[in-house]
């Protein structure tokens, strides 16, 4: 078969280089999409947990508290929300569960940074009327920033207990005050 030519080494190298470049471009774009979806999913999970805590407090006619947990899965004022959280009945307004407290829900570690501001850094507690209150009875309004690599969200707890989710431009290095 004279006159039939195959692919030369130079052509093969050009094809490999082009494929490598296209793969790199696609992979970086895909990574950004994955990060965006991960941050959005974590924000939605916390939004759902806060809304559920409010609903459970109203339905159960008792205070319900959501708290960050430590590595052992226990409520801990020094724990980070990104390590997970627990939801429990808190009729005595202690901010931590008693031995006979009814556990309602829980969540393991998050894949993104979760940065609460001071009013909600150690717990979020809803009264039986669905209003967020500190253990002292003071109004508890606050916000969480959910920070991914390429996107950030803020959850805002209003004075009536509703939770608003919004995309924000960026996450500051320090937690909001």
JSON list of C-alpha atoms in Angstrom, two decimals:
[
{"chain": "A", "resi": 1, "resn": "UNK", "atom": "CA", "xyz": [0.00, 0.00, 0.00]},
{"chain": "A", "resi": 2, "resn": "UNK", "atom": "CA", "xyz": [2.14, 2.73, -1.35]},
{"chain": "A", "resi": 3, "resn": "UNK", "atom": "CA", "xyz": [1.07, 6.30, -0.78]},
{"chain": "A", "resi": 4, "resn": "UNK", "atom": "CA", "xyz": [-0.70, 5.60, 2.51]},
{"chain": "A", "resi": 5, "resn": "UNK", "atom": "CA", "xyz": [0.72, 7.71, 5.24]},
{"chain": "A", "resi": 6, "resn": "UNK", "atom": "CA", "xyz": [0.07, 7.39, 8.96]},
{"chain": "A", "resi": 7, "resn": "UNK", "atom": "CA", "xyz": [0.09, 10.00, 11.64]},
{"chain": "A", "resi": 8, "resn": "UNK", "atom": "CA", "xyz": [3.54, 11.32, 12.34]},
{"chain": "A", "resi": 9, "resn": "UNK", "atom": "CA", "xyz": [5.10, 11.95, 15.72]},
{"chain": "A", "resi": 10, "resn": "UNK", "atom": "CA", "xyz": [4.73, 15.72, 15.36]},
{"chain": "A", "resi": 11, "resn": "UNK", "atom": "CA", "xyz": [1.01, 15.49, 14.60]},
{"chain": "A", "resi": 12, "resn": "UNK", "atom": "CA", "xyz": [0.52, 13.09, 17.52]},
{"chain": "A", "resi": 13, "resn": "UNK", "atom": "CA", "xyz": [2.31, 15.47, 19.91]},
{"chain": "A", "resi": 14, "resn": "UNK", "atom": "CA", "xyz": [0.17, 18.39, 18.72]},
{"chain": "A", "resi": 15, "resn": "UNK", "atom": "CA", "xyz": [-3.02, 16.39, 19.36]},
{"chain": "A", "resi": 16, "resn": "UNK", "atom": "CA", "xyz": [-1.80, 15.41, 22.85]},
{"chain": "A", "resi": 17, "resn": "UNK", "atom": "CA", "xyz": [-0.93, 19.03, 23.73]},
{"chain": "A", "resi": 18, "resn": "UNK", "atom": "CA", "xyz": [-4.32, 20.30, 22.51]},
{"chain": "A", "resi": 19, "resn": "UNK", "atom": "CA", "xyz": [-6.13, 17.59, 24.52]},
{"chain": "A", "resi": 20, "resn": "UNK", "atom": "CA", "xyz": [-4.11, 18.43, 27.62]},
{"chain": "A", "resi": 21, "resn": "UNK", "atom": "CA", "xyz": [-4.98, 22.13, 27.32]},
{"chain": "A", "resi": 22, "resn": "UNK", "atom": "CA", "xyz": [-8.68, 21.41, 26.78]},
{"chain": "A", "resi": 23, "resn": "UNK", "atom": "CA", "xyz": [-8.71, 18.99, 29.72]},
{"chain": "A", "resi": 24, "resn": "UNK", "atom": "CA", "xyz": [-7.10, 21.61, 31.98]},
{"chain": "A", "resi": 25, "resn": "UNK", "atom": "CA", "xyz": [-9.62, 24.26, 30.98]},
{"chain": "A", "resi": 26, "resn": "UNK", "atom": "CA", "xyz": [-12.55, 21.90, 31.47]},
{"chain": "A", "resi": 27, "resn": "UNK", "atom": "CA", "xyz": [-11.27, 20.60, 34.81]},
{"chain": "A", "resi": 28, "resn": "UNK", "atom": "CA", "xyz": [-10.80, 24.09, 36.28]},
{"chain": "A", "resi": 29, "resn": "UNK", "atom": "CA", "xyz": [-14.29, 25.13, 35.18]},
{"chain": "A", "resi": 30, "resn": "UNK", "atom": "CA", "xyz": [-15.73, 21.92, 36.58]},
{"chain": "A", "resi": 31, "resn": "UNK", "atom": "CA", "xyz": [-13.93, 22.46, 39.90]},
{"chain": "A", "resi": 32, "resn": "UNK", "atom": "CA", "xyz": [-15.51, 25.91, 40.20]},
{"chain": "A", "resi": 33, "resn": "UNK", "atom": "CA", "xyz": [-18.93, 24.42, 39.54]},
{"chain": "A", "resi": 34, "resn": "UNK", "atom": "CA", "xyz": [-18.34, 21.72, 42.16]},
{"chain": "A", "resi": 35, "resn": "UNK", "atom": "CA", "xyz": [-17.25, 24.30, 44.73]},
{"chain": "A", "resi": 36, "resn": "UNK", "atom": "CA", "xyz": [-20.28, 26.47, 44.01]},
{"chain": "A", "resi": 37, "resn": "UNK", "atom": "CA", "xyz": [-22.64, 23.50, 44.40]},
{"chain": "A", "resi": 38, "resn": "UNK", "atom": "CA", "xyz": [-20.91, 22.35, 47.59]},
{"chain": "A", "resi": 39, "resn": "UNK", "atom": "CA", "xyz": [-21.22, 25.79, 49.22]},
{"chain": "A", "resi": 40, "resn": "UNK", "atom": "CA", "xyz": [-24.81, 26.15, 48.04]},
{"chain": "A", "resi": 41, "resn": "UNK", "atom": "CA", "xyz": [-25.66, 22.70, 49.40]},
{"chain": "A", "resi": 42, "resn": "UNK", "atom": "CA", "xyz": [-24.13, 23.47, 52.81]},
{"chain": "A", "resi": 43, "resn": "UNK", "atom": "CA", "xyz": [-25.98, 26.79, 52.95]},
{"chain": "A", "resi": 44, "resn": "UNK", "atom": "CA", "xyz": [-29.25, 25.02, 52.07]},
{"chain": "A", "resi": 45, "resn": "UNK", "atom": "CA", "xyz": [-28.61, 22.37, 54.76]},
{"chain": "A", "resi": 46, "resn": "UNK", "atom": "CA", "xyz": [-28.11, 24.97, 57.49]},
{"chain": "A", "resi": 47, "resn": "UNK", "atom": "CA", "xyz": [-31.07, 27.01, 56.19]},
{"chain": "A", "resi": 48, "resn": "UNK", "atom": "CA", "xyz": [-33.24, 23.87, 56.38]},
{"chain": "A", "resi": 49, "resn": "UNK", "atom": "CA", "xyz": [-32.01, 23.02, 59.89]},
{"chain": "A", "resi": 50, "resn": "UNK", "atom": "CA", "xyz": [-32.78, 26.52, 61.18]},
{"chain": "A", "resi": 51, "resn": "UNK", "atom": "CA", "xyz": [-36.24, 26.49, 59.62]},
{"chain": "A", "resi": 52, "resn": "UNK", "atom": "CA", "xyz": [-36.90, 23.01, 60.97]},
{"chain": "A", "resi": 53, "resn": "UNK", "atom": "CA", "xyz": [-35.84, 24.06, 64.48]},
{"chain": "A", "resi": 54, "resn": "UNK", "atom": "CA", "xyz": [-38.35, 26.90, 64.33]},
{"chain": "A", "resi": 55, "resn": "UNK", "atom": "CA", "xyz": [-41.11, 24.61, 63.06]},
{"chain": "A", "resi": 56, "resn": "UNK", "atom": "CA", "xyz": [-40.34, 21.93, 65.66]},
{"chain": "A", "resi": 57, "resn": "UNK", "atom": "CA", "xyz": [-40.45, 24.51, 68.46]},
{"chain": "A", "resi": 58, "resn": "UNK", "atom": "CA", "xyz": [-43.93, 25.59, 67.36]},
{"chain": "A", "resi": 59, "resn": "UNK", "atom": "CA", "xyz": [-45.21, 22.04, 66.77]},
{"chain": "A", "resi": 60, "resn": "UNK", "atom": "CA", "xyz": [-43.79, 20.65, 70.03]},
{"chain": "A", "resi": 61, "resn": "UNK", "atom": "CA", "xyz": [-44.81, 23.75, 71.99]},
{"chain": "A", "resi": 62, "resn": "UNK", "atom": "CA", "xyz": [-41.39, 23.94, 73.62]},
{"chain": "A", "resi": 63, "resn": "UNK", "atom": "CA", "xyz": [-38.05, 25.64, 73.08]},
{"chain": "A", "resi": 64, "resn": "UNK", "atom": "CA", "xyz": [-35.82, 23.96, 70.48]},
{"chain": "A", "resi": 65, "resn": "UNK", "atom": "CA", "xyz": [-32.11, 24.70, 70.28]},
{"chain": "A", "resi": 66, "resn": "UNK", "atom": "CA", "xyz": [-29.54, 24.11, 67.57]},
{"chain": "A", "resi": 67, "resn": "UNK", "atom": "CA", "xyz": [-25.90, 23.99, 68.71]},
{"chain": "A", "resi": 68, "resn": "UNK", "atom": "CA", "xyz": [-22.50, 23.31, 67.11]},
{"chain": "A", "resi": 69, "resn": "UNK", "atom": "CA", "xyz": [-20.92, 20.00, 68.12]},
{"chain": "A", "resi": 70, "resn": "UNK", "atom": "CA", "xyz": [-17.40, 18.88, 68.94]},
{"chain": "A", "resi": 71, "resn": "UNK", "atom": "CA", "xyz": [-15.64, 15.81, 67.55]},
{"chain": "A", "resi": 72, "resn": "UNK", "atom": "CA", "xyz": [-17.58, 13.61, 70.00]},
{"chain": "A", "resi": 73, "resn": "UNK", "atom": "CA", "xyz": [-20.90, 14.92, 68.65]},
{"chain": "A", "resi": 74, "resn": "UNK", "atom": "CA", "xyz": [-21.73, 16.85, 71.82]},
{"chain": "A", "resi": 75, "resn": "UNK", "atom": "CA", "xyz": [-22.87, 20.47, 72.02]},
{"chain": "A", "resi": 76, "resn": "UNK", "atom": "CA", "xyz": [-19.86, 22.59, 72.83]},
{"chain": "A", "resi": 77, "resn": "UNK", "atom": "CA", "xyz": [-19.60, 26.38, 73.07]},
{"chain": "A", "resi": 78, "resn": "UNK", "atom": "CA", "xyz": [-16.04, 26.11, 71.72]},
{"chain": "A", "resi": 79, "resn": "UNK", "atom": "CA", "xyz": [-17.06, 23.93, 68.76]},
{"chain": "A", "resi": 80, "resn": "UNK", "atom": "CA", "xyz": [-17.33, 25.19, 65.22]},
{"chain": "A", "resi": 81, "resn": "UNK", "atom": "CA", "xyz": [-20.56, 25.04, 63.22]},
{"chain": "A", "resi": 82, "resn": "UNK", "atom": "CA", "xyz": [-18.61, 23.50, 60.35]},
{"chain": "A", "resi": 83, "resn": "UNK", "atom": "CA", "xyz": [-17.96, 20.46, 62.58]},
{"chain": "A", "resi": 84, "resn": "UNK", "atom": "CA", "xyz": [-21.69, 19.76, 62.58]},
{"chain": "A", "resi": 85, "resn": "UNK", "atom": "CA", "xyz": [-24.71, 20.56, 64.74]},
{"chain": "A", "resi": 86, "resn": "UNK", "atom": "CA", "xyz": [-27.44, 18.99, 66.86]},
{"chain": "A", "resi": 87, "resn": "UNK", "atom": "CA", "xyz": [-31.07, 19.97, 67.32]},
{"chain": "A", "resi": 88, "resn": "UNK", "atom": "CA", "xyz": [-32.84, 19.14, 70.58]},
{"chain": "A", "resi": 89, "resn": "UNK", "atom": "CA", "xyz": [-35.73, 20.09, 72.84]},
{"chain": "A", "resi": 90, "resn": "UNK", "atom": "CA", "xyz": [-34.53, 22.64, 75.38]},
{"chain": "A", "resi": 91, "resn": "UNK", "atom": "CA", "xyz": [-37.51, 23.32, 77.70]},
{"chain": "A", "resi": 92, "resn": "UNK", "atom": "CA", "xyz": [-35.23, 24.58, 80.51]},
{"chain": "A", "resi": 93, "resn": "UNK", "atom": "CA", "xyz": [-33.47, 27.06, 78.17]},
{"chain": "A", "resi": 94, "resn": "UNK", "atom": "CA", "xyz": [-30.01, 25.74, 79.04]},
{"chain": "A", "resi": 95, "resn": "UNK", "atom": "CA", "xyz": [-28.47, 25.91, 75.58]},
{"chain": "A", "resi": 96, "resn": "UNK", "atom": "CA", "xyz": [-27.18, 22.36, 75.91]},
{"chain": "A", "resi": 97, "resn": "UNK", "atom": "CA", "xyz": [-29.09, 19.07, 76.10]},
{"chain": "A", "resi": 98, "resn": "UNK", "atom": "CA", "xyz": [-29.88, 17.33, 79.36]},
{"chain": "A", "resi": 99, "resn": "UNK", "atom": "CA", "xyz": [-29.61, 13.54, 79.54]},
{"chain": "A", "resi": 100, "resn": "UNK", "atom": "CA", "xyz": [-33.32, 13.13, 78.88]},
{"chain": "A", "resi": 101, "resn": "UNK", "atom": "CA", "xyz": [-33.52, 15.79, 76.14]},
{"chain": "A", "resi": 102, "resn": "UNK", "atom": "CA", "xyz": [-35.30, 14.69, 73.00]},
{"chain": "A", "resi": 103, "resn": "UNK", "atom": "CA", "xyz": [-32.86, 14.76, 70.07]},
{"chain": "A", "resi": 104, "resn": "UNK", "atom": "CA", "xyz": [-34.59, 15.95, 66.93]},
{"chain": "A", "resi": 105, "resn": "UNK", "atom": "CA", "xyz": [-31.90, 16.05, 64.28]},
{"chain": "A", "resi": 106, "resn": "UNK", "atom": "CA", "xyz": [-28.17, 16.35, 63.70]},
{"chain": "A", "resi": 107, "resn": "UNK", "atom": "CA", "xyz": [-25.59, 16.91, 61.03]},
{"chain": "A", "resi": 108, "resn": "UNK", "atom": "CA", "xyz": [-21.96, 15.94, 60.54]},
{"chain": "A", "resi": 109, "resn": "UNK", "atom": "CA", "xyz": [-19.05, 18.04, 59.39]},
{"chain": "A", "resi": 110, "resn": "UNK", "atom": "CA", "xyz": [-19.47, 20.50, 56.52]},
{"chain": "A", "resi": 111, "resn": "UNK", "atom": "CA", "xyz": [-17.15, 20.76, 53.53]},
{"chain": "A", "resi": 112, "resn": "UNK", "atom": "CA", "xyz": [-16.94, 24.57, 53.67]},
{"chain": "A", "resi": 113, "resn": "UNK", "atom": "CA", "xyz": [-16.27, 27.30, 56.24]},
{"chain": "A", "resi": 114, "resn": "UNK", "atom": "CA", "xyz": [-19.29, 28.35, 58.31]},
{"chain": "A", "resi": 115, "resn": "UNK", "atom": "CA", "xyz": [-18.74, 31.64, 60.12]},
{"chain": "A", "resi": 116, "resn": "UNK", "atom": "CA", "xyz": [-21.40, 32.78, 62.60]},
{"chain": "A", "resi": 117, "resn": "UNK", "atom": "CA", "xyz": [-21.53, 36.24, 64.10]},
{"chain": "A", "resi": 118, "resn": "UNK", "atom": "CA", "xyz": [-21.55, 36.72, 67.89]},
{"chain": "A", "resi": 119, "resn": "UNK", "atom": "CA", "xyz": [-25.31, 36.32, 68.59]},
{"chain": "A", "resi": 120, "resn": "UNK", "atom": "CA", "xyz": [-25.37, 32.83, 67.03]},
{"chain": "A", "resi": 121, "resn": "UNK", "atom": "CA", "xyz": [-21.82, 31.58, 67.55]},
{"chain": "A", "resi": 122, "resn": "UNK", "atom": "CA", "xyz": [-22.70, 29.04, 70.29]},
{"chain": "A", "resi": 123, "resn": "UNK", "atom": "CA", "xyz": [-26.38, 28.25, 69.64]},
{"chain": "A", "resi": 124, "resn": "UNK", "atom": "CA", "xyz": [-29.63, 29.27, 67.96]},
{"chain": "A", "resi": 125, "resn": "UNK", "atom": "CA", "xyz": [-32.72, 28.80, 70.10]},
{"chain": "A", "resi": 126, "resn": "UNK", "atom": "CA", "xyz": [-36.40, 29.15, 69.16]},
{"chain": "A", "resi": 127, "resn": "UNK", "atom": "CA", "xyz": [-39.19, 29.56, 71.70]},
{"chain": "A", "resi": 128, "resn": "UNK", "atom": "CA", "xyz": [-42.47, 27.67, 71.43]},
{"chain": "A", "resi": 129, "resn": "UNK", "atom": "CA", "xyz": [-43.79, 30.64, 69.43]},
{"chain": "A", "resi": 130, "resn": "UNK", "atom": "CA", "xyz": [-41.03, 30.25, 66.83]},
{"chain": "A", "resi": 131, "resn": "UNK", "atom": "CA", "xyz": [-39.17, 33.40, 67.88]},
{"chain": "A", "resi": 132, "resn": "UNK", "atom": "CA", "xyz": [-35.38, 33.28, 68.24]},
{"chain": "A", "resi": 133, "resn": "UNK", "atom": "CA", "xyz": [-34.40, 34.16, 71.79]},
{"chain": "A", "resi": 134, "resn": "UNK", "atom": "CA", "xyz": [-31.18, 34.02, 73.75]},
{"chain": "A", "resi": 135, "resn": "UNK", "atom": "CA", "xyz": [-31.24, 31.95, 76.92]},
{"chain": "A", "resi": 136, "resn": "UNK", "atom": "CA", "xyz": [-31.63, 35.20, 78.87]},
{"chain": "A", "resi": 137, "resn": "UNK", "atom": "CA", "xyz": [-34.83, 35.95, 76.95]},
{"chain": "A", "resi": 138, "resn": "UNK", "atom": "CA", "xyz": [-33.24, 38.66, 74.79]},
{"chain": "A", "resi": 139, "resn": "UNK", "atom": "CA", "xyz": [-33.97, 38.71, 71.08]},
{"chain": "A", "resi": 140, "resn": "UNK", "atom": "CA", "xyz": [-31.55, 36.55, 69.09]},
{"chain": "A", "resi": 141, "resn": "UNK", "atom": "CA", "xyz": [-30.88, 37.78, 65.58]},
{"chain": "A", "resi": 142, "resn": "UNK", "atom": "CA", "xyz": [-27.72, 36.86, 63.75]},
{"chain": "A", "resi": 143, "resn": "UNK", "atom": "CA", "xyz": [-26.14, 35.60, 60.59]},
{"chain": "A", "resi": 144, "resn": "UNK", "atom": "CA", "xyz": [-23.94, 32.85, 59.25]},
{"chain": "A", "resi": 145, "resn": "UNK", "atom": "CA", "xyz": [-21.54, 33.17, 56.34]},
{"chain": "A", "resi": 146, "resn": "UNK", "atom": "CA", "xyz": [-20.98, 30.01, 54.34]},
{"chain": "A", "resi": 147, "resn": "UNK", "atom": "CA", "xyz": [-17.70, 30.38, 52.50]},
{"chain": "A", "resi": 148, "resn": "UNK", "atom": "CA", "xyz": [-16.63, 28.29, 49.53]},
{"chain": "A", "resi": 149, "resn": "UNK", "atom": "CA", "xyz": [-13.59, 28.83, 47.34]},
{"chain": "A", "resi": 150, "resn": "UNK", "atom": "CA", "xyz": [-15.51, 30.59, 44.58]},
{"chain": "A", "resi": 151, "resn": "UNK", "atom": "CA", "xyz": [-18.80, 31.65, 46.21]},
{"chain": "A", "resi": 152, "resn": "UNK", "atom": "CA", "xyz": [-20.20, 32.80, 49.53]},
{"chain": "A", "resi": 153, "resn": "UNK", "atom": "CA", "xyz": [-23.65, 32.83, 51.09]},
{"chain": "A", "resi": 154, "resn": "UNK", "atom": "CA", "xyz": [-25.16, 34.51, 54.12]},
{"chain": "A", "resi": 155, "resn": "UNK", "atom": "CA", "xyz": [-28.01, 33.18, 56.24]},
{"chain": "A", "resi": 156, "resn": "UNK", "atom": "CA", "xyz": [-29.78, 35.93, 58.17]},
{"chain": "A", "resi": 157, "resn": "UNK", "atom": "CA", "xyz": [-32.06, 35.10, 61.11]},
{"chain": "A", "resi": 158, "resn": "UNK", "atom": "CA", "xyz": [-34.69, 37.84, 61.46]},
{"chain": "A", "resi": 159, "resn": "UNK", "atom": "CA", "xyz": [-36.43, 39.05, 64.61]},
{"chain": "A", "resi": 160, "resn": "UNK", "atom": "CA", "xyz": [-39.48, 36.88, 63.88]},
{"chain": "A", "resi": 161, "resn": "UNK", "atom": "CA", "xyz": [-37.36, 33.79, 63.28]},
{"chain": "A", "resi": 162, "resn": "UNK", "atom": "CA", "xyz": [-37.44, 33.62, 59.51]},
{"chain": "A", "resi": 163, "resn": "UNK", "atom": "CA", "xyz": [-34.20, 32.69, 57.80]},
{"chain": "A", "resi": 164, "resn": "UNK", "atom": "CA", "xyz": [-33.12, 34.44, 54.61]},
{"chain": "A", "resi": 165, "resn": "UNK", "atom": "CA", "xyz": [-30.48, 32.96, 52.31]},
{"chain": "A", "resi": 166, "resn": "UNK", "atom": "CA", "xyz": [-28.54, 35.29, 50.04]},
{"chain": "A", "resi": 167, "resn": "UNK", "atom": "CA", "xyz": [-25.45, 35.06, 47.88]},
{"chain": "A", "resi": 168, "resn": "UNK", "atom": "CA", "xyz": [-22.78, 37.58, 48.86]},
{"chain": "A", "resi": 169, "resn": "UNK", "atom": "CA", "xyz": [-19.69, 38.87, 47.10]},
{"chain": "A", "resi": 170, "resn": "UNK", "atom": "CA", "xyz": [-17.08, 37.35, 49.40]},
{"chain": "A", "resi": 171, "resn": "UNK", "atom": "CA", "xyz": [-16.31, 36.10, 52.87]},
{"chain": "A", "resi": 172, "resn": "UNK", "atom": "CA", "xyz": [-14.17, 38.29, 55.10]},
{"chain": "A", "resi": 173, "resn": "UNK", "atom": "CA", "xyz": [-11.18, 36.70, 56.79]},
{"chain": "A", "resi": 174, "resn": "UNK", "atom": "CA", "xyz": [-12.65, 37.27, 60.25]},
{"chain": "A", "resi": 175, "resn": "UNK", "atom": "CA", "xyz": [-16.12, 36.32, 61.43]},
{"chain": "A", "resi": 176, "resn": "UNK", "atom": "CA", "xyz": [-18.63, 39.17, 61.26]},
{"chain": "A", "resi": 177, "resn": "UNK", "atom": "CA", "xyz": [-19.28, 40.96, 64.55]}
]
